[in-house]
PDB file of C-alpha atoms in Angstrom:
ATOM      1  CA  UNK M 206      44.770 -64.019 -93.960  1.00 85.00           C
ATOM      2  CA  UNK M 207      44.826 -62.168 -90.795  1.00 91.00           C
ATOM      3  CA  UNK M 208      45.705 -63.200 -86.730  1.00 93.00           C
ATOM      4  CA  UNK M 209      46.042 -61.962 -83.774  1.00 95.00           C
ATOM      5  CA  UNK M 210      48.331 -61.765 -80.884  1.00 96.00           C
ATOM      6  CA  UNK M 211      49.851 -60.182 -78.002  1.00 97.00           C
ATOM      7  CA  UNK M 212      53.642 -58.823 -77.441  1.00 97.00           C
ATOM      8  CA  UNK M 213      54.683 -58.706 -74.064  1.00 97.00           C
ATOM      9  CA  UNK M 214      57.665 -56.744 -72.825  1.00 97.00           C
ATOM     10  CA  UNK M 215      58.525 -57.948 -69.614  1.00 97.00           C
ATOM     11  CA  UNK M 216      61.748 -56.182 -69.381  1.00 97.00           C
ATOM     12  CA  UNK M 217      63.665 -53.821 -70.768  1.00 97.00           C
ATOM     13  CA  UNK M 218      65.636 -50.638 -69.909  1.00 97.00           C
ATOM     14  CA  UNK M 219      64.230 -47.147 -69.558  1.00 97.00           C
ATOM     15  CA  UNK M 220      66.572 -46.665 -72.996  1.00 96.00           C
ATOM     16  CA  UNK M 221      65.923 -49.322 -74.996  1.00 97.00           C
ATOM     17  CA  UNK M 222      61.737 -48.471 -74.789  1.00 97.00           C
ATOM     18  CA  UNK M 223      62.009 -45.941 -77.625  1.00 97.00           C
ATOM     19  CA  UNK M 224      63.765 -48.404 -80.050  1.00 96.00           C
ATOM     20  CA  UNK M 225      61.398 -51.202 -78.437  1.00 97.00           C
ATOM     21  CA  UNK M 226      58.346 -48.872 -79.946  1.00 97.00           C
ATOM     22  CA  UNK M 227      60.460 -48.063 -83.287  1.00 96.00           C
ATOM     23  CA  UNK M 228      61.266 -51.930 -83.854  1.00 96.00           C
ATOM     24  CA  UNK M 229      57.820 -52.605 -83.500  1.00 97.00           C
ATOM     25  CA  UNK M 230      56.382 -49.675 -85.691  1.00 96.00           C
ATOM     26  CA  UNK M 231      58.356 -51.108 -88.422  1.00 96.00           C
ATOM     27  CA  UNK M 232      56.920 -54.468 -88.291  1.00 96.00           C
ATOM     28  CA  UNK M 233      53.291 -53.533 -88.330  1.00 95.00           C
ATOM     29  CA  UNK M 234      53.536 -50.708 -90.592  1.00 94.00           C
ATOM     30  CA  UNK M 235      51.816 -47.885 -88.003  1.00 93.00           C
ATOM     31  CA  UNK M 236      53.659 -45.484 -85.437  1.00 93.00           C
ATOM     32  CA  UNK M 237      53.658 -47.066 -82.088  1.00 93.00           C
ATOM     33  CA  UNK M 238      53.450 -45.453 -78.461  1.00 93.00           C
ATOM     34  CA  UNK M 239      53.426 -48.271 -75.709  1.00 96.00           C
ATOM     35  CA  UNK M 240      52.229 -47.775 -72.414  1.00 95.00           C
ATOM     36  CA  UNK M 241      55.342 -48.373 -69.849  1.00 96.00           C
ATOM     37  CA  UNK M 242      55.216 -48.973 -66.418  1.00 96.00           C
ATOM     38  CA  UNK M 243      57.627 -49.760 -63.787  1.00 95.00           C
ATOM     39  CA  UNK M 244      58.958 -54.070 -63.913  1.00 95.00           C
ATOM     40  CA  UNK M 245      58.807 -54.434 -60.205  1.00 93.00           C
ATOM     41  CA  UNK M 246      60.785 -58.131 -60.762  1.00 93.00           C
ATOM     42  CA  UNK M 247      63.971 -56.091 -62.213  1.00 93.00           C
ATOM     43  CA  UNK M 248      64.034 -52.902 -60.522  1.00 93.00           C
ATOM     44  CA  UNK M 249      65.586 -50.747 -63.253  1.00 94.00           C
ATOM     45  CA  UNK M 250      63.471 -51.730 -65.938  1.00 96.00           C
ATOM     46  CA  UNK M 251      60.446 -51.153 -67.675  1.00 97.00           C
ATOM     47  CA  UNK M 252      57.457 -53.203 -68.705  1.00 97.00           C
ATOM     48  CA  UNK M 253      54.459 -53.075 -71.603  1.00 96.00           C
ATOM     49  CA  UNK M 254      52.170 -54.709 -73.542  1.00 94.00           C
ATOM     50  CA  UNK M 255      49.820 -54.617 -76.058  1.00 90.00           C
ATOM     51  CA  UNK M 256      48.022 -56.914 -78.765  1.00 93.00           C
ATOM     52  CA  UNK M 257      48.005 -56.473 -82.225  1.00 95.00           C
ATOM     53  CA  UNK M 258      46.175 -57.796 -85.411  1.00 94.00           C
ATOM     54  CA  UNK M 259      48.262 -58.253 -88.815  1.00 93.00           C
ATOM     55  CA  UNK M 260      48.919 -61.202 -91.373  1.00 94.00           C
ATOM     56  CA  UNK M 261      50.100 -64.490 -90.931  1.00 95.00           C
ATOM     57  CA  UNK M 262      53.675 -64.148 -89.975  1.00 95.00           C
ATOM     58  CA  UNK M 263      53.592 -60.787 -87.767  1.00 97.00           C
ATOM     59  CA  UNK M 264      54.828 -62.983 -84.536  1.00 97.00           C
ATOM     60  CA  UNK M 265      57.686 -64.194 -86.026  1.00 97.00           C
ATOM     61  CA  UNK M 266      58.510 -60.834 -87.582  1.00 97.00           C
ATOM     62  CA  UNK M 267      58.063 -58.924 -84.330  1.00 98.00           C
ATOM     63  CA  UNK M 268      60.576 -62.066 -82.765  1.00 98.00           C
ATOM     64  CA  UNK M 269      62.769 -60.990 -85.005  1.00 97.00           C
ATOM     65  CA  UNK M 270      62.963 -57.740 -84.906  1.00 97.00           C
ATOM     66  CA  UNK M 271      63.288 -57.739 -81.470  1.00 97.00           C
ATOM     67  CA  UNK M 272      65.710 -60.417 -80.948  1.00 93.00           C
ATOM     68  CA  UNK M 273      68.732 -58.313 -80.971  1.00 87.00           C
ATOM     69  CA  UNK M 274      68.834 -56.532 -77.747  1.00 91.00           C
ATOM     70  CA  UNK M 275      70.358 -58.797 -75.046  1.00 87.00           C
ATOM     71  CA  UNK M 276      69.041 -56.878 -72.044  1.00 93.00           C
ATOM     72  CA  UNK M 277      65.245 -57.513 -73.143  1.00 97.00           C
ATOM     73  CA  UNK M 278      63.005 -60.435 -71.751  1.00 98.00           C
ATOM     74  CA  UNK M 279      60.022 -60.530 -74.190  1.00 98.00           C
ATOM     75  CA  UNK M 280      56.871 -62.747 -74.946  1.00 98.00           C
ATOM     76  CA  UNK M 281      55.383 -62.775 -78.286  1.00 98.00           C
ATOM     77  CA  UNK M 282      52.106 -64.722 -79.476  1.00 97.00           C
ATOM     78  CA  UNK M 283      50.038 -65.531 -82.180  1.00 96.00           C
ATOM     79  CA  UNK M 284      46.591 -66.868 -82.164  1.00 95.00           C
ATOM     80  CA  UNK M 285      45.789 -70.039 -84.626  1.00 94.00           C
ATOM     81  CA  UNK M 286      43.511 -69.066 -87.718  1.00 91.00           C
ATOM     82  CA  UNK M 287      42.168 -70.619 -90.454  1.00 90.00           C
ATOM     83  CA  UNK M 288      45.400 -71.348 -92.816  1.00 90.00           C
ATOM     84  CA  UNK M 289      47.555 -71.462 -90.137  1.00 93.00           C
ATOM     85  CA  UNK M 290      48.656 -73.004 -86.457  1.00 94.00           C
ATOM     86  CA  UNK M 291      49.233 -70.415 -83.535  1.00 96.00           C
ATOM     87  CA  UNK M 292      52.813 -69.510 -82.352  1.00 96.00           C
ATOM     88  CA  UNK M 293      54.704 -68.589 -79.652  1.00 97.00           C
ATOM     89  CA  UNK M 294      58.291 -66.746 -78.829  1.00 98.00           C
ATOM     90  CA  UNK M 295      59.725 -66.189 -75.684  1.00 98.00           C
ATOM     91  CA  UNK M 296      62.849 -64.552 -75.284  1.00 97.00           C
ATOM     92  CA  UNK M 297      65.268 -63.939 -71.775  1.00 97.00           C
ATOM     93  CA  UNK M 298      69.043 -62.524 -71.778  1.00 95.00           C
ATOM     94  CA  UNK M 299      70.651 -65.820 -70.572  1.00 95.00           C
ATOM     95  CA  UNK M 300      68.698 -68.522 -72.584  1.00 96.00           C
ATOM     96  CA  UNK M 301      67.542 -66.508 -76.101  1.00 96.00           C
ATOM     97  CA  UNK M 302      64.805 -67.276 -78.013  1.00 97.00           C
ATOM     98  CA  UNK M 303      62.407 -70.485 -77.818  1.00 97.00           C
ATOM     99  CA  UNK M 304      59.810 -70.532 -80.316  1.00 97.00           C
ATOM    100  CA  UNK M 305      56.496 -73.269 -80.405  1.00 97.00           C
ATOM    101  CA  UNK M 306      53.892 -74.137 -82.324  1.00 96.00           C
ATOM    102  CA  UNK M 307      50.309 -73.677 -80.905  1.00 95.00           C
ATOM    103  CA  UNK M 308      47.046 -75.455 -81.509  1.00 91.00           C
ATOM    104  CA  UNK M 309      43.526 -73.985 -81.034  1.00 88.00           C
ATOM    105  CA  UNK M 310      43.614 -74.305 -77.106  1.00 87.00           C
ATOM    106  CA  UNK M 311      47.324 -72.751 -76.415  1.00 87.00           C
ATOM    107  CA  UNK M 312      49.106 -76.323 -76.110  1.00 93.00           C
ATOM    108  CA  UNK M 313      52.671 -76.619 -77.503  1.00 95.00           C
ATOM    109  CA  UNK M 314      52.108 -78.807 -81.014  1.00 96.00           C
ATOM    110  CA  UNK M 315      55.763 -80.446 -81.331  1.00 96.00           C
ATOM    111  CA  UNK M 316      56.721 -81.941 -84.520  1.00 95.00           C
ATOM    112  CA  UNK M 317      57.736 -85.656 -84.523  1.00 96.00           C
ATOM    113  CA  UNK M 318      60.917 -85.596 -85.868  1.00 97.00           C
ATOM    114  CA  UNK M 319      62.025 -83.095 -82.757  1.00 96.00           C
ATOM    115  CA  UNK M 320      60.168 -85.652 -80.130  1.00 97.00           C
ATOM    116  CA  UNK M 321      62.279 -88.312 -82.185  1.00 97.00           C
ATOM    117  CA  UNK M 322      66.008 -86.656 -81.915  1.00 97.00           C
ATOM    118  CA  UNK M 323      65.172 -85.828 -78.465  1.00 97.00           C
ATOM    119  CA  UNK M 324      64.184 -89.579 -77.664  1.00 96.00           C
ATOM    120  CA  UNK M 325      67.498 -90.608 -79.741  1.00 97.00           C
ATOM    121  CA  UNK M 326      69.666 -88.284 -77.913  1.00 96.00           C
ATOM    122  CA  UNK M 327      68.379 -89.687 -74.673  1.00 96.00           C
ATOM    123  CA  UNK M 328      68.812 -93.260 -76.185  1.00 96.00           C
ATOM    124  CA  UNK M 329      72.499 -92.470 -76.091  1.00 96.00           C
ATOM    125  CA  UNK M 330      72.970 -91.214 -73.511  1.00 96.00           C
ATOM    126  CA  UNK M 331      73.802 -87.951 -74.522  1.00 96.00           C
ATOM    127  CA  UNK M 332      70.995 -86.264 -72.391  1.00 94.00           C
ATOM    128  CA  UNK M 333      68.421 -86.960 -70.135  1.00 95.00           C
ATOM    129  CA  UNK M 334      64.822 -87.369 -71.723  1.00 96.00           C
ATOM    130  CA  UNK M 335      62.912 -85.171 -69.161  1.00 96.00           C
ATOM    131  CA  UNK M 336      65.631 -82.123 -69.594  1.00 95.00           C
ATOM    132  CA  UNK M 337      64.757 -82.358 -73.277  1.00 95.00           C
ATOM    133  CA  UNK M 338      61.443 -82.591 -73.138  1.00 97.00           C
ATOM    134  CA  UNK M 339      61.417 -80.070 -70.829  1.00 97.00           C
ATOM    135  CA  UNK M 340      63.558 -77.938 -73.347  1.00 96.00           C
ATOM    136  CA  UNK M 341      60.866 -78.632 -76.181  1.00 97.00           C
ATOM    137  CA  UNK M 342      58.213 -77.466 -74.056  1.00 97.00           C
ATOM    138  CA  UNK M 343      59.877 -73.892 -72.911  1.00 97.00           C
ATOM    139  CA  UNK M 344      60.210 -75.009 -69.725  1.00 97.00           C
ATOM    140  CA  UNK M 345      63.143 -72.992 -69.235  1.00 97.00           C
ATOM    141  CA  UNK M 346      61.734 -69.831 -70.565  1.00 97.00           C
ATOM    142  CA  UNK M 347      58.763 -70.216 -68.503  1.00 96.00           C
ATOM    143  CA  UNK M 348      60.588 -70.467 -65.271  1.00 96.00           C
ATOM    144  CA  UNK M 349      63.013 -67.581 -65.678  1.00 95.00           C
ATOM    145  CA  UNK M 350      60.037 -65.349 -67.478  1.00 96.00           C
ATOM    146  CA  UNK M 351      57.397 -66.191 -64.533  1.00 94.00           C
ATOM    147  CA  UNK M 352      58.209 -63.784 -62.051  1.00 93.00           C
ATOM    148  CA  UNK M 353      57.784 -60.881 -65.009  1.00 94.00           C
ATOM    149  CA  UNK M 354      54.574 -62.067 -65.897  1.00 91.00           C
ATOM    150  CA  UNK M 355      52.914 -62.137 -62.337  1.00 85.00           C
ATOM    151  CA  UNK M 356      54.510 -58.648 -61.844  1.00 74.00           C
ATOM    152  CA  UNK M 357      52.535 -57.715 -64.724  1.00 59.00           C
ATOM    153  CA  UNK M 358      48.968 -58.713 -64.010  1.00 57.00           C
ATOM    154  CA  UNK M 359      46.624 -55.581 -64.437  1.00 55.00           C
ATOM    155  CA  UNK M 360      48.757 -53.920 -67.017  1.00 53.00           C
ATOM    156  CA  UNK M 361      46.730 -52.540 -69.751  1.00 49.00           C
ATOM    157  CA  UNK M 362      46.431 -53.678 -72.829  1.00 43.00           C
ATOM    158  CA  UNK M 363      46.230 -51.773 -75.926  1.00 44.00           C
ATOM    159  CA  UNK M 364      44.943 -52.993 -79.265  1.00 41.00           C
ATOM    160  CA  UNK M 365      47.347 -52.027 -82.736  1.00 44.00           C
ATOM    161  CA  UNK M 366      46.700 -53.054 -86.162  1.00 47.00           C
ATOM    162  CA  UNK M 367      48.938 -53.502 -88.886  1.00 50.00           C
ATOM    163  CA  UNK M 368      48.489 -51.542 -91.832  1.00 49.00           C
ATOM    164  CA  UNK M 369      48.416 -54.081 -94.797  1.00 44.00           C
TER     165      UNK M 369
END
């Protein structure tokens, strides 16, 4: 079974683009040249994206591969199909990685027994409810990552498939 998705650099260091396009290349099986323009929300650095079609799994694996690098801010998603639910990954230098579950529109799915432990935790008084359920919904991500992804409206987009 195949999907579909999108990887968005938002930032990343004129250096670390090569090894961005190498980490990638080695997750989707094909040699990869990305398209990188200047990240006008972190002078310095670099932005691209691109989507990409490969099996169930490829958003997790291009997560992972990219995980590493502490001075990257990256966005990775996968759309829903047929024998499985949608993800998404979003990844800044200060808060790591946050990964969701997505239904057929886009909206966060979050499992029960996380809505529970949050609730319990709250219950405590070990947190506050909205900060966790806040936290479950990326909130975090989303506000340090927004600035990088209104810098990059009109950036192309470039299609790459996996080779399976």
């Amino acid at each position: 079974m195949t999907t579909r998705g999108v990887l968005y650099v938002h930032s990343a260091p004129r250096a670390l683009c090569p090894h961005v396009e190498w980490a990638v290349a080695g997750v989707l099986g094909a040699r990869v040249s990305l398209d990188w323009i200047r990240q006008p929300a972190a002078p310095g650095t670099w932005r691209s994206e691109f989507s990409w079609k490969g099996s169930v799994g490829t958003a997790s694996k291009l997560a992972s591969a990219l995980r590493g690098w502490s001075l990257l801010r990256f966005e990775v998603t996968a759309e829903p199909c047929p024998s499985a639910e949608g993800e998404r990954y979003s990844a800044t230098p200060d808060l790591g990685i946050f990964h969701a579950v997505t239904g057929l529109h886009g909206d966060i799915l979050i499992p029960e027994d996380r809505l529970r432990a949050a609730l319990a935790r709250s219950q405590r008084g070990e947190s506050d409810l909205e900060a966790e359920l806040a936290k479950l919904l990326g909130k975090p991500w989303d506000d340090e990552l927004e600035p990088f992804r209104y810098a990059g409206e009109g950036a192309p987009v470039r299609w790459l498939h996996q080779v399976v």
